[in-house]
Amino acid sequence: MSDHLIQIEGLSKKYCKDLQKSLWYGLQDSSREIFGISRNSELRSKEFWALQDINIQLRRGECLGLIGQNGAGKSTLLKILNGIIKPDKGKVTMRGRVAAIIELGAGFNPALTGKENIYANGAILGLRKLEIDLLYDSIVDFSELEHFIHSPVRYYSSGMRVRLGFSIAIHLKPDILLLDEVLAVGDIGFKIKSLNAMANLIQETAVIFVSHSVDQIARICSSVCLLENSKVAYLGEDISYGISQYEKTSPSPGTEYIHDGWAILSNISINEIPLKESGLCKIPFGHNLQIQFELKLNSNIEQFTIKVEFADSSNRIIAHYHSLHRSDAMRNISFEKACDLNIPNLNFTDGLYKVHFFIMDAEGIQQYYCYRNMFPLEMTGSGHQVKGFSSVLLDGKITSGKNLEAIPTKSKL
Amino acid sequence: MSENPQKSSYLTERIYSPEPAIRKPVAFLHDIGKDFRLSLDLGYSLFIKDIKAQYRVAFLGLSWLLILPAVQILLWYILFQNKIINSGAEAVNYLAYMSSGIILWTIFSEAVNAPIINGANTKSILVKLNFPREAIIVSGIYQVLLNAGIRSVLLLVMLSFFSFKPDWNLLLFPLSIVSLIIAGTVIGMCLFPFAMLYSDVNKALPIVLQLGMFVSPVVFIPGENGLLSKIIQINPLSVLIESGRFGATGLGNPSLTAFFVTGLLSIGFLVLLWIIYRITLPIIIERISS
């Protein structure tokens, strides 16, 4: 017997776009099943493949991050693995107790108290009363809801509900865990606590983790699967590569905001390539970024500043340039001018970044012009692929007493 | 890290494939049996949870379970006492006929509705969580049994005021209630997949049940001839209702053989539908989920 807890072989699943047809096919399929006739494995009219030829295997202690755009088939795959819907082709073998956290607190009854909901939810998730008795204190402890546990759940805030749901879920002690977008919950303290709890659980479990937060995927997962148009586009342990492929398939379109015609930008070019043709801008580590543009400002603007923000794939701003800090604000003399902005020595770790561009007032408070996601920037050759976080590499030097000698190490985080 | 490195060697294995489950009858029946035991427990806790949730938000709480049928029975009693319905031996018999008929019919129609209502209420967890789906049916049956118990006790109390003396035939009364609940559940489960997919069922069901009441011996005493009487005669529910009524009031003269045959047939159909329900539910869920 194989030691894979999850074994997916040639899995395919089809869906129907049309509601009326879908219901009709549902009745047809039902009667086929009743009489033991095999499924029609061809597409019928208005049907499409939601999943096609998926092959995945997972052992205990492995965590697979499932990424892909909306509608790529991630949730469908989880539903099949959880036995909620049947595959149309292929075979899925699940070994051990399966817990799926598809939606935290699904099935909570608002009229019942937190305690009663723990028991009711636990029963639906497959725990016996005796098991829940044993886990009860620990569940309440983890959720930090001691003072509210005898109040009806309808008086809970949404964060409290999520905490209760998550506490129940991690106490299920499954062999296989299916997670669908559930870690983006709660306040920062609870988020860290739940991520740590997850990390512990993962070591004894085979986990499939669906998330749009590539940051969490990179932090938790040991391998990654990119679904694209219902097929596997990448499956492997090179998480950075999988994530970068995902980000390339889903470039966020740039959006330009011009506030009441205060400022208009034209003929933008990035490192001497016009913006419209440039696409992905690749910059080797330590090289310069040059943004050229023609600026037309409203005559009422006397002074202005320019700001450029760099955001990582989780949309966190990791660095910015603001002319305010570099020199005084620029005086608006000619109302129309060709500008050349040069940012030297970009020192970010390898990965994809987004560039936001702003024209602001002299104090850097009011925006005259804003171009979000002006272009995607790819850093290469930094020699660092930092797991989870893309960031700025700083220079630094350690000096110490005589007896300390530097030992060459592998960079690791 | 793992406490038990050999753990995977004795893990339960589940296989999901497009092959119809019924092609492997032994494994299929084994799964049904296993889930049946689980669904009895889960159904019971769903039932308790539902009752708690329903009546906690009511000021009068659980007493509502009693109030509604009690008012109905009391109303009949008052109408009769105040001679709005003509008194006399004939009228007493009619009151007993009608009240027992309506109570039995109500129990039956609640049983028809229970799977459909419970299915609609649990739709959101059906598409997200995997649990023995039969629990939905079981919890519905518990609810119907509770209501049926309260109604029939109240009915018997009222009848005792009109000097209906219970005898050994009273045993037929609970038996017929159970048969009616089984028959109702069978019909409810037949409608279940259609009700989950098409809203037409929910719209049409109240009317159909009303019509059903008129082609069963509930409020009208069927005559010897006429189309309606013919329909009542061939309606399999008639014998269940008549036997229940005979048990509670001693009225009528139902065929016991027909009663037991119908009851056993209902059980047979229940088993069949239990299997069909299990087979079709994943397909239904697939079509209702977003």
JSON list of C-alpha atoms in Angstrom, two decimals, chain A residues 174-378:
[
{"chain": "A", "resi": 174, "resn": "PRO", "atom": "CA", "xyz": [-7.34, 14.90, 10.99]},
{"chain": "A", "resi": 175, "resn": "ASP", "atom": "CA", "xyz": [-4.96, 12.91, 8.82]},
{"chain": "A", "resi": 176, "resn": "ILE", "atom": "CA", "xyz": [-5.90, 15.01, 5.83]},
{"chain": "A", "resi": 177, "resn": "LEU", "atom": "CA", "xyz": [-6.77, 18.65, 6.03]},
{"chain": "A", "resi": 178, "resn": "LEU", "atom": "CA", "xyz": [-8.41, 20.69, 3.29]},
{"chain": "A", "resi": 179, "resn": "LEU", "atom": "CA", "xyz": [-8.33, 24.44, 3.79]},
{"chain": "A", "resi": 180, "resn": "ASP", "atom": "CA", "xyz": [-10.09, 26.97, 1.63]},
{"chain": "A", "resi": 181, "resn": "GLU", "atom": "CA", "xyz": [-9.19, 30.61, 2.22]},
{"chain": "A", "resi": 182, "resn": "VAL", "atom": "CA", "xyz": [-9.64, 30.44, 5.93]},
{"chain": "A", "resi": 183, "resn": "LEU", "atom": "CA", "xyz": [-6.54, 31.96, 7.40]},
{"chain": "A", "resi": 184, "resn": "ALA", "atom": "CA", "xyz": [-7.31, 35.50, 6.38]},
{"chain": "A", "resi": 185, "resn": "VAL", "atom": "CA", "xyz": [-9.36, 35.95, 9.52]},
{"chain": "A", "resi": 186, "resn": "GLY", "atom": "CA", "xyz": [-9.40, 37.56, 12.89]},
{"chain": "A", "resi": 187, "resn": "ASP", "atom": "CA", "xyz": [-7.27, 40.27, 14.39]},
{"chain": "A", "resi": 188, "resn": "ILE", "atom": "CA", "xyz": [-3.52, 40.21, 14.04]},
{"chain": "A", "resi": 189, "resn": "GLY", "atom": "CA", "xyz": [-2.93, 38.43, 17.34]},
{"chain": "A", "resi": 190, "resn": "PHE", "atom": "CA", "xyz": [-5.30, 35.61, 16.51]},
{"chain": "A", "resi": 191, "resn": "LYS", "atom": "CA", "xyz": [-3.98, 35.41, 12.97]},
{"chain": "A", "resi": 192, "resn": "ILE", "atom": "CA", "xyz": [-0.47, 34.72, 14.21]},
{"chain": "A", "resi": 193, "resn": "LYS", "atom": "CA", "xyz": [-1.79, 32.23, 16.73]},
{"chain": "A", "resi": 194, "resn": "SER", "atom": "CA", "xyz": [-3.79, 30.38, 14.11]},
{"chain": "A", "resi": 195, "resn": "LEU", "atom": "CA", "xyz": [-0.92, 30.35, 11.63]},
{"chain": "A", "resi": 196, "resn": "ASN", "atom": "CA", "xyz": [1.30, 28.80, 14.30]},
{"chain": "A", "resi": 197, "resn": "ALA", "atom": "CA", "xyz": [-1.36, 26.25, 15.16]},
{"chain": "A", "resi": 198, "resn": "MET", "atom": "CA", "xyz": [-1.66, 25.43, 11.47]},
{"chain": "A", "resi": 199, "resn": "ALA", "atom": "CA", "xyz": [2.07, 25.04, 11.11]},
{"chain": "A", "resi": 200, "resn": "ASN", "atom": "CA", "xyz": [2.07, 22.52, 13.99]},
{"chain": "A", "resi": 201, "resn": "LEU", "atom": "CA", "xyz": [-0.88, 20.63, 12.59]},
{"chain": "A", "resi": 202, "resn": "ILE", "atom": "CA", "xyz": [0.66, 20.44, 9.14]},
{"chain": "A", "resi": 203, "resn": "GLN", "atom": "CA", "xyz": [3.62, 18.42, 10.39]},
{"chain": "A", "resi": 204, "resn": "GLU", "atom": "CA", "xyz": [1.35, 15.47, 11.18]},
{"chain": "A", "resi": 205, "resn": "THR", "atom": "CA", "xyz": [-1.09, 15.93, 8.36]},
{"chain": "A", "resi": 206, "resn": "ALA", "atom": "CA", "xyz": [-1.34, 16.01, 4.60]},
{"chain": "A", "resi": 207, "resn": "VAL", "atom": "CA", "xyz": [-2.68, 19.43, 3.78]},
{"chain": "A", "resi": 208, "resn": "ILE", "atom": "CA", "xyz": [-4.13, 21.06, 0.70]},
{"chain": "A", "resi": 209, "resn": "PHE", "atom": "CA", "xyz": [-4.31, 24.76, 1.19]},
{"chain": "A", "resi": 210, "resn": "VAL", "atom": "CA", "xyz": [-6.19, 27.08, -1.15]},
{"chain": "A", "resi": 211, "resn": "SER", "atom": "CA", "xyz": [-5.34, 30.73, -0.85]},
{"chain": "A", "resi": 212, "resn": "HIS", "atom": "CA", "xyz": [-5.02, 33.87, -2.88]},
{"chain": "A", "resi": 213, "resn": "SER", "atom": "CA", "xyz": [-2.43, 35.09, -0.41]},
{"chain": "A", "resi": 214, "resn": "VAL", "atom": "CA", "xyz": [0.80, 33.94, -2.03]},
{"chain": "A", "resi": 215, "resn": "ASP", "atom": "CA", "xyz": [2.49, 35.19, 1.07]},
{"chain": "A", "resi": 216, "resn": "GLN", "atom": "CA", "xyz": [0.79, 32.56, 3.24]},
{"chain": "A", "resi": 217, "resn": "ILE", "atom": "CA", "xyz": [1.33, 29.89, 0.59]},
{"chain": "A", "resi": 218, "resn": "ALA", "atom": "CA", "xyz": [5.03, 30.62, 0.56]},
{"chain": "A", "resi": 219, "resn": "ARG", "atom": "CA", "xyz": [5.24, 30.56, 4.34]},
{"chain": "A", "resi": 220, "resn": "ILE", "atom": "CA", "xyz": [3.33, 27.35, 4.99]},
{"chain": "A", "resi": 221, "resn": "CYS", "atom": "CA", "xyz": [3.49, 25.09, 1.97]},
{"chain": "A", "resi": 222, "resn": "SER", "atom": "CA", "xyz": [6.10, 22.54, 0.93]},
{"chain": "A", "resi": 223, "resn": "SER", "atom": "CA", "xyz": [4.92, 22.39, -2.67]},
{"chain": "A", "resi": 224, "resn": "VAL", "atom": "CA", "xyz": [2.62, 24.32, -4.90]},
{"chain": "A", "resi": 225, "resn": "CYS", "atom": "CA", "xyz": [0.10, 23.53, -7.61]},
{"chain": "A", "resi": 226, "resn": "LEU", "atom": "CA", "xyz": [-0.97, 26.19, -10.06]},
{"chain": "A", "resi": 227, "resn": "LEU", "atom": "CA", "xyz": [-4.32, 25.58, -11.74]},
{"chain": "A", "resi": 228, "resn": "GLU", "atom": "CA", "xyz": [-4.90, 27.42, -14.95]},
{"chain": "A", "resi": 229, "resn": "ASN", "atom": "CA", "xyz": [-7.95, 27.00, -17.14]},
{"chain": "A", "resi": 230, "resn": "SER", "atom": "CA", "xyz": [-8.91, 23.84, -15.22]},
{"chain": "A", "resi": 231, "resn": "LYS", "atom": "CA", "xyz": [-5.54, 22.17, -15.83]},
{"chain": "A", "resi": 232, "resn": "VAL", "atom": "CA", "xyz": [-2.37, 21.87, -13.77]},
{"chain": "A", "resi": 233, "resn": "ALA", "atom": "CA", "xyz": [0.00, 24.52, -15.10]},
{"chain": "A", "resi": 234, "resn": "TYR", "atom": "CA", "xyz": [2.71, 23.88, -12.53]},
{"chain": "A", "resi": 235, "resn": "LEU", "atom": "CA", "xyz": [3.16, 21.28, -9.80]},
{"chain": "A", "resi": 236, "resn": "GLY", "atom": "CA", "xyz": [6.36, 21.12, -7.81]},
{"chain": "A", "resi": 237, "resn": "GLU", "atom": "CA", "xyz": [8.42, 22.16, -4.87]},
{"chain": "A", "resi": 238, "resn": "ASP", "atom": "CA", "xyz": [9.79, 25.35, -6.36]},
{"chain": "A", "resi": 239, "resn": "ILE", "atom": "CA", "xyz": [7.29, 27.60, -4.66]},
{"chain": "A", "resi": 240, "resn": "SER", "atom": "CA", "xyz": [8.76, 30.88, -5.86]},
{"chain": "A", "resi": 241, "resn": "TYR", "atom": "CA", "xyz": [8.57, 29.67, -9.43]},
{"chain": "A", "resi": 242, "resn": "GLY", "atom": "CA", "xyz": [4.95, 28.51, -9.04]},
{"chain": "A", "resi": 243, "resn": "ILE", "atom": "CA", "xyz": [3.98, 31.80, -7.48]},
{"chain": "A", "resi": 244, "resn": "SER", "atom": "CA", "xyz": [5.74, 33.85, -10.13]},
{"chain": "A", "resi": 245, "resn": "GLN", "atom": "CA", "xyz": [3.95, 31.83, -12.83]},
{"chain": "A", "resi": 246, "resn": "TYR", "atom": "CA", "xyz": [0.66, 32.52, -11.05]},
{"chain": "A", "resi": 247, "resn": "GLU", "atom": "CA", "xyz": [1.36, 36.21, -10.89]},
{"chain": "A", "resi": 248, "resn": "LYS", "atom": "CA", "xyz": [2.24, 36.32, -14.56]},
{"chain": "A", "resi": 249, "resn": "THR", "atom": "CA", "xyz": [-1.07, 34.71, -15.46]},
{"chain": "A", "resi": 250, "resn": "SER", "atom": "CA", "xyz": [-3.00, 37.23, -13.45]},
{"chain": "A", "resi": 251, "resn": "PRO", "atom": "CA", "xyz": [-1.41, 40.60, -13.96]},
{"chain": "A", "resi": 252, "resn": "SER", "atom": "CA", "xyz": [-3.45, 43.23, -12.22]},
{"chain": "A", "resi": 253, "resn": "PRO", "atom": "CA", "xyz": [-4.33, 45.83, -14.80]},
{"chain": "A", "resi": 254, "resn": "GLY", "atom": "CA", "xyz": [-2.98, 49.29, -14.26]},
{"chain": "A", "resi": 255, "resn": "THR", "atom": "CA", "xyz": [-5.44, 51.97, -13.30]},
{"chain": "A", "resi": 256, "resn": "GLU", "atom": "CA", "xyz": [-4.90, 55.64, -13.92]},
{"chain": "A", "resi": 257, "resn": "TYR", "atom": "CA", "xyz": [-6.71, 58.22, -11.81]},
{"chain": "A", "resi": 258, "resn": "ILE", "atom": "CA", "xyz": [-6.59, 61.83, -12.92]},
{"chain": "A", "resi": 259, "resn": "HIS", "atom": "CA", "xyz": [-8.14, 64.07, -10.32]},
{"chain": "A", "resi": 260, "resn": "ASP", "atom": "CA", "xyz": [-10.22, 66.73, -12.08]},
{"chain": "A", "resi": 261, "resn": "GLY", "atom": "CA", "xyz": [-7.65, 67.18, -14.79]},
{"chain": "A", "resi": 262, "resn": "TRP", "atom": "CA", "xyz": [-5.03, 68.47, -12.35]},
{"chain": "A", "resi": 263, "resn": "ALA", "atom": "CA", "xyz": [-2.24, 66.55, -14.00]},
{"chain": "A", "resi": 264, "resn": "ILE", "atom": "CA", "xyz": [-1.94, 64.52, -17.19]},
{"chain": "A", "resi": 265, "resn": "LEU", "atom": "CA", "xyz": [0.89, 62.18, -18.00]},
{"chain": "A", "resi": 266, "resn": "SER", "atom": "CA", "xyz": [1.79, 61.12, -21.52]},
{"chain": "A", "resi": 267, "resn": "ASN", "atom": "CA", "xyz": [4.55, 59.38, -23.46]},
{"chain": "A", "resi": 268, "resn": "ILE", "atom": "CA", "xyz": [5.59, 57.35, -20.47]},
{"chain": "A", "resi": 269, "resn": "SER", "atom": "CA", "xyz": [8.57, 55.12, -20.97]},
{"chain": "A", "resi": 270, "resn": "ILE", "atom": "CA", "xyz": [10.34, 52.78, -18.62]},
{"chain": "A", "resi": 271, "resn": "ASN", "atom": "CA", "xyz": [14.08, 52.35, -19.06]},
{"chain": "A", "resi": 272, "resn": "GLU", "atom": "CA", "xyz": [13.68, 53.86, -22.51]},
{"chain": "A", "resi": 273, "resn": "ILE", "atom": "CA", "xyz": [10.96, 51.45, -23.61]},
{"chain": "A", "resi": 274, "resn": "PRO", "atom": "CA", "xyz": [7.51, 53.03, -24.11]},
{"chain": "A", "resi": 275, "resn": "LEU", "atom": "CA", "xyz": [5.11, 51.86, -21.38]},
{"chain": "A", "resi": 276, "resn": "LYS", "atom": "CA", "xyz": [2.55, 50.51, -23.85]},
{"chain": "A", "resi": 277, "resn": "GLU", "atom": "CA", "xyz": [5.10, 48.13, -25.34]},
{"chain": "A", "resi": 278, "resn": "SER", "atom": "CA", "xyz": [7.12, 47.32, -22.28]},
{"chain": "A", "resi": 279, "resn": "GLY", "atom": "CA", "xyz": [4.98, 44.67, -20.52]},
{"chain": "A", "resi": 280, "resn": "LEU", "atom": "CA", "xyz": [7.10, 43.13, -17.80]},
{"chain": "A", "resi": 281, "resn": "CYS", "atom": "CA", "xyz": [10.07, 45.27, -16.85]},
{"chain": "A", "resi": 282, "resn": "LYS", "atom": "CA", "xyz": [13.05, 43.14, -15.86]},
{"chain": "A", "resi": 283, "resn": "ILE", "atom": "CA", "xyz": [15.75, 44.82, -13.82]},
{"chain": "A", "resi": 284, "resn": "PRO", "atom": "CA", "xyz": [18.88, 43.05, -12.61]},
{"chain": "A", "resi": 285, "resn": "PHE", "atom": "CA", "xyz": [19.75, 43.55, -8.97]},
{"chain": "A", "resi": 286, "resn": "GLY", "atom": "CA", "xyz": [21.50, 46.83, -8.27]},
{"chain": "A", "resi": 287, "resn": "HIS", "atom": "CA", "xyz": [20.56, 48.43, -11.57]},
{"chain": "A", "resi": 288, "resn": "ASN", "atom": "CA", "xyz": [18.63, 51.63, -12.18]},
{"chain": "A", "resi": 289, "resn": "LEU", "atom": "CA", "xyz": [15.01, 52.34, -12.90]},
{"chain": "A", "resi": 290, "resn": "GLN", "atom": "CA", "xyz": [14.31, 55.23, -15.20]},
{"chain": "A", "resi": 291, "resn": "ILE", "atom": "CA", "xyz": [10.83, 56.62, -15.73]},
{"chain": "A", "resi": 292, "resn": "GLN", "atom": "CA", "xyz": [10.41, 59.25, -18.43]},
{"chain": "A", "resi": 293, "resn": "PHE", "atom": "CA", "xyz": [7.19, 61.08, -19.11]},
{"chain": "A", "resi": 294, "resn": "GLU", "atom": "CA", "xyz": [5.66, 64.31, -20.30]},
{"chain": "A", "resi": 295, "resn": "LEU", "atom": "CA", "xyz": [3.73, 66.11, -17.63]},
{"chain": "A", "resi": 296, "resn": "LYS", "atom": "CA", "xyz": [0.98, 68.61, -18.13]},
{"chain": "A", "resi": 297, "resn": "LEU", "atom": "CA", "xyz": [-0.10, 70.39, -14.97]},
{"chain": "A", "resi": 298, "resn": "ASN", "atom": "CA", "xyz": [-3.01, 72.67, -14.24]},
{"chain": "A", "resi": 299, "resn": "SER", "atom": "CA", "xyz": [-1.84, 76.27, -13.97]},
{"chain": "A", "resi": 300, "resn": "ASN", "atom": "CA", "xyz": [-3.31, 76.55, -10.47]},
{"chain": "A", "resi": 301, "resn": "ILE", "atom": "CA", "xyz": [-0.74, 74.14, -9.13]},
{"chain": "A", "resi": 302, "resn": "GLU", "atom": "CA", "xyz": [2.21, 76.06, -7.88]},
{"chain": "A", "resi": 303, "resn": "GLN", "atom": "CA", "xyz": [4.28, 73.28, -6.45]},
{"chain": "A", "resi": 304, "resn": "PHE", "atom": "CA", "xyz": [4.23, 69.52, -6.76]},
{"chain": "A", "resi": 305, "resn": "THR", "atom": "CA", "xyz": [6.11, 66.40, -5.74]},
{"chain": "A", "resi": 306, "resn": "ILE", "atom": "CA", "xyz": [6.49, 62.98, -7.35]},
{"chain": "A", "resi": 307, "resn": "LYS", "atom": "CA", "xyz": [6.19, 59.70, -5.49]},
{"chain": "A", "resi": 308, "resn": "VAL", "atom": "CA", "xyz": [6.86, 56.15, -6.70]},
{"chain": "A", "resi": 309, "resn": "GLU", "atom": "CA", "xyz": [5.83, 53.20, -4.55]},
{"chain": "A", "resi": 310, "resn": "PHE", "atom": "CA", "xyz": [7.04, 49.62, -4.86]},
{"chain": "A", "resi": 311, "resn": "ALA", "atom": "CA", "xyz": [4.65, 46.93, -3.64]},
{"chain": "A", "resi": 312, "resn": "ASP", "atom": "CA", "xyz": [5.27, 43.21, -3.31]},
{"chain": "A", "resi": 313, "resn": "SER", "atom": "CA", "xyz": [2.87, 40.51, -4.45]},
{"chain": "A", "resi": 314, "resn": "SER", "atom": "CA", "xyz": [0.79, 40.84, -1.30]},
{"chain": "A", "resi": 315, "resn": "ASN", "atom": "CA", "xyz": [0.34, 44.52, -2.08]},
{"chain": "A", "resi": 316, "resn": "ARG", "atom": "CA", "xyz": [2.54, 45.60, 0.79]},
{"chain": "A", "resi": 317, "resn": "ILE", "atom": "CA", "xyz": [4.51, 48.75, 0.08]},
{"chain": "A", "resi": 318, "resn": "ILE", "atom": "CA", "xyz": [8.10, 47.75, 0.65]},
{"chain": "A", "resi": 319, "resn": "ALA", "atom": "CA", "xyz": [9.88, 50.85, -0.59]},
{"chain": "A", "resi": 320, "resn": "HIS", "atom": "CA", "xyz": [9.13, 54.22, -2.01]},
{"chain": "A", "resi": 321, "resn": "TYR", "atom": "CA", "xyz": [10.77, 57.22, -3.54]},
{"chain": "A", "resi": 322, "resn": "HIS", "atom": "CA", "xyz": [9.35, 60.69, -2.83]},
{"chain": "A", "resi": 323, "resn": "SER", "atom": "CA", "xyz": [10.87, 63.83, -4.26]},
{"chain": "A", "resi": 324, "resn": "LEU", "atom": "CA", "xyz": [9.78, 65.59, -1.06]},
{"chain": "A", "resi": 325, "resn": "HIS", "atom": "CA", "xyz": [12.47, 63.80, 0.91]},
{"chain": "A", "resi": 326, "resn": "ARG", "atom": "CA", "xyz": [15.15, 64.31, -1.66]},
{"chain": "A", "resi": 327, "resn": "SER", "atom": "CA", "xyz": [14.87, 67.99, -2.36]},
{"chain": "A", "resi": 328, "resn": "ASP", "atom": "CA", "xyz": [12.29, 70.68, -2.20]},
{"chain": "A", "resi": 329, "resn": "ALA", "atom": "CA", "xyz": [9.07, 70.40, -4.03]},
{"chain": "A", "resi": 330, "resn": "MET", "atom": "CA", "xyz": [9.28, 71.34, -7.66]},
{"chain": "A", "resi": 331, "resn": "ARG", "atom": "CA", "xyz": [7.91, 74.60, -8.82]},
{"chain": "A", "resi": 332, "resn": "ASN", "atom": "CA", "xyz": [5.38, 74.50, -11.56]},
{"chain": "A", "resi": 333, "resn": "ILE", "atom": "CA", "xyz": [6.81, 76.91, -14.10]},
{"chain": "A", "resi": 334, "resn": "SER", "atom": "CA", "xyz": [6.04, 75.84, -17.57]},
{"chain": "A", "resi": 335, "resn": "PHE", "atom": "CA", "xyz": [2.89, 73.71, -17.08]},
{"chain": "A", "resi": 336, "resn": "GLU", "atom": "CA", "xyz": [4.19, 71.31, -19.64]},
{"chain": "A", "resi": 337, "resn": "LYS", "atom": "CA", "xyz": [7.51, 69.59, -19.35]},
{"chain": "A", "resi": 338, "resn": "ALA", "atom": "CA", "xyz": [9.41, 66.46, -20.09]},
{"chain": "A", "resi": 339, "resn": "CYS", "atom": "CA", "xyz": [10.52, 64.74, -16.90]},
{"chain": "A", "resi": 340, "resn": "ASP", "atom": "CA", "xyz": [13.14, 62.13, -16.30]},
{"chain": "A", "resi": 341, "resn": "LEU", "atom": "CA", "xyz": [13.04, 60.28, -12.98]},
{"chain": "A", "resi": 342, "resn": "ASN", "atom": "CA", "xyz": [15.98, 58.07, -12.18]},
{"chain": "A", "resi": 343, "resn": "ILE", "atom": "CA", "xyz": [16.00, 55.74, -9.18]},
{"chain": "A", "resi": 344, "resn": "PRO", "atom": "CA", "xyz": [19.44, 54.14, -8.86]},
{"chain": "A", "resi": 345, "resn": "ASN", "atom": "CA", "xyz": [20.52, 50.86, -7.37]},
{"chain": "A", "resi": 346, "resn": "LEU", "atom": "CA", "xyz": [17.32, 48.86, -6.90]},
{"chain": "A", "resi": 347, "resn": "ASN", "atom": "CA", "xyz": [18.11, 46.31, -4.21]},
{"chain": "A", "resi": 348, "resn": "PHE", "atom": "CA", "xyz": [15.05, 44.11, -3.83]},
{"chain": "A", "resi": 349, "resn": "THR", "atom": "CA", "xyz": [15.07, 40.33, -3.55]},
{"chain": "A", "resi": 350, "resn": "ASP", "atom": "CA", "xyz": [14.06, 38.30, -6.60]},
{"chain": "A", "resi": 351, "resn": "GLY", "atom": "CA", "xyz": [10.40, 38.42, -7.48]},
{"chain": "A", "resi": 352, "resn": "LEU", "atom": "CA", "xyz": [7.62, 40.46, -8.94]},
{"chain": "A", "resi": 353, "resn": "TYR", "atom": "CA", "xyz": [6.77, 43.95, -7.76]},
{"chain": "A", "resi": 354, "resn": "LYS", "atom": "CA", "xyz": [4.13, 46.46, -8.61]},
{"chain": "A", "resi": 355, "resn": "VAL", "atom": "CA", "xyz": [4.92, 50.10, -9.22]},
{"chain": "A", "resi": 356, "resn": "HIS", "atom": "CA", "xyz": [2.51, 52.86, -8.26]},
{"chain": "A", "resi": 357, "resn": "PHE", "atom": "CA", "xyz": [3.12, 56.38, -9.48]},
{"chain": "A", "resi": 358, "resn": "PHE", "atom": "CA", "xyz": [1.81, 59.61, -7.93]},
{"chain": "A", "resi": 359, "resn": "ILE", "atom": "CA", "xyz": [1.93, 63.35, -8.51]},
{"chain": "A", "resi": 360, "resn": "MET", "atom": "CA", "xyz": [1.17, 65.10, -5.24]},
{"chain": "A", "resi": 361, "resn": "ASP", "atom": "CA", "xyz": [1.09, 68.52, -3.68]},
{"chain": "A", "resi": 362, "resn": "ALA", "atom": "CA", "xyz": [4.12, 70.12, -2.04]},
{"chain": "A", "resi": 363, "resn": "GLU", "atom": "CA", "xyz": [3.40, 68.51, 1.33]},
{"chain": "A", "resi": 364, "resn": "GLY", "atom": "CA", "xyz": [2.84, 65.07, -0.15]},
{"chain": "A", "resi": 365, "resn": "ILE", "atom": "CA", "xyz": [-0.75, 64.93, 1.13]},
{"chain": "A", "resi": 366, "resn": "GLN", "atom": "CA", "xyz": [-3.09, 65.63, -1.75]},
{"chain": "A", "resi": 367, "resn": "GLN", "atom": "CA", "xyz": [-2.94, 63.55, -4.91]},
{"chain": "A", "resi": 368, "resn": "TYR", "atom": "CA", "xyz": [-3.14, 65.27, -8.27]},
{"chain": "A", "resi": 369, "resn": "TYR", "atom": "CA", "xyz": [-2.52, 62.13, -10.20]},
{"chain": "A", "resi": 370, "resn": "CYS", "atom": "CA", "xyz": [-2.24, 58.45, -9.43]},
{"chain": "A", "resi": 371, "resn": "TYR", "atom": "CA", "xyz": [-1.34, 55.48, -11.61]},
{"chain": "A", "resi": 372, "resn": "ARG", "atom": "CA", "xyz": [-1.67, 52.22, -9.69]},
{"chain": "A", "resi": 373, "resn": "ASN", "atom": "CA", "xyz": [0.17, 49.21, -11.13]},
{"chain": "A", "resi": 374, "resn": "MET", "atom": "CA", "xyz": [1.82, 51.35, -13.73]},
{"chain": "A", "resi": 375, "resn": "PHE", "atom": "CA", "xyz": [3.89, 48.33, -14.73]},
{"chain": "A", "resi": 376, "resn": "PRO", "atom": "CA", "xyz": [5.09, 45.04, -13.26]},
{"chain": "A", "resi": 377, "resn": "LEU", "atom": "CA", "xyz": [8.72, 44.95, -12.25]},
{"chain": "A", "resi": 378, "resn": "GLU", "atom": "CA", "xyz": [10.73, 41.76, -12.02]}
]
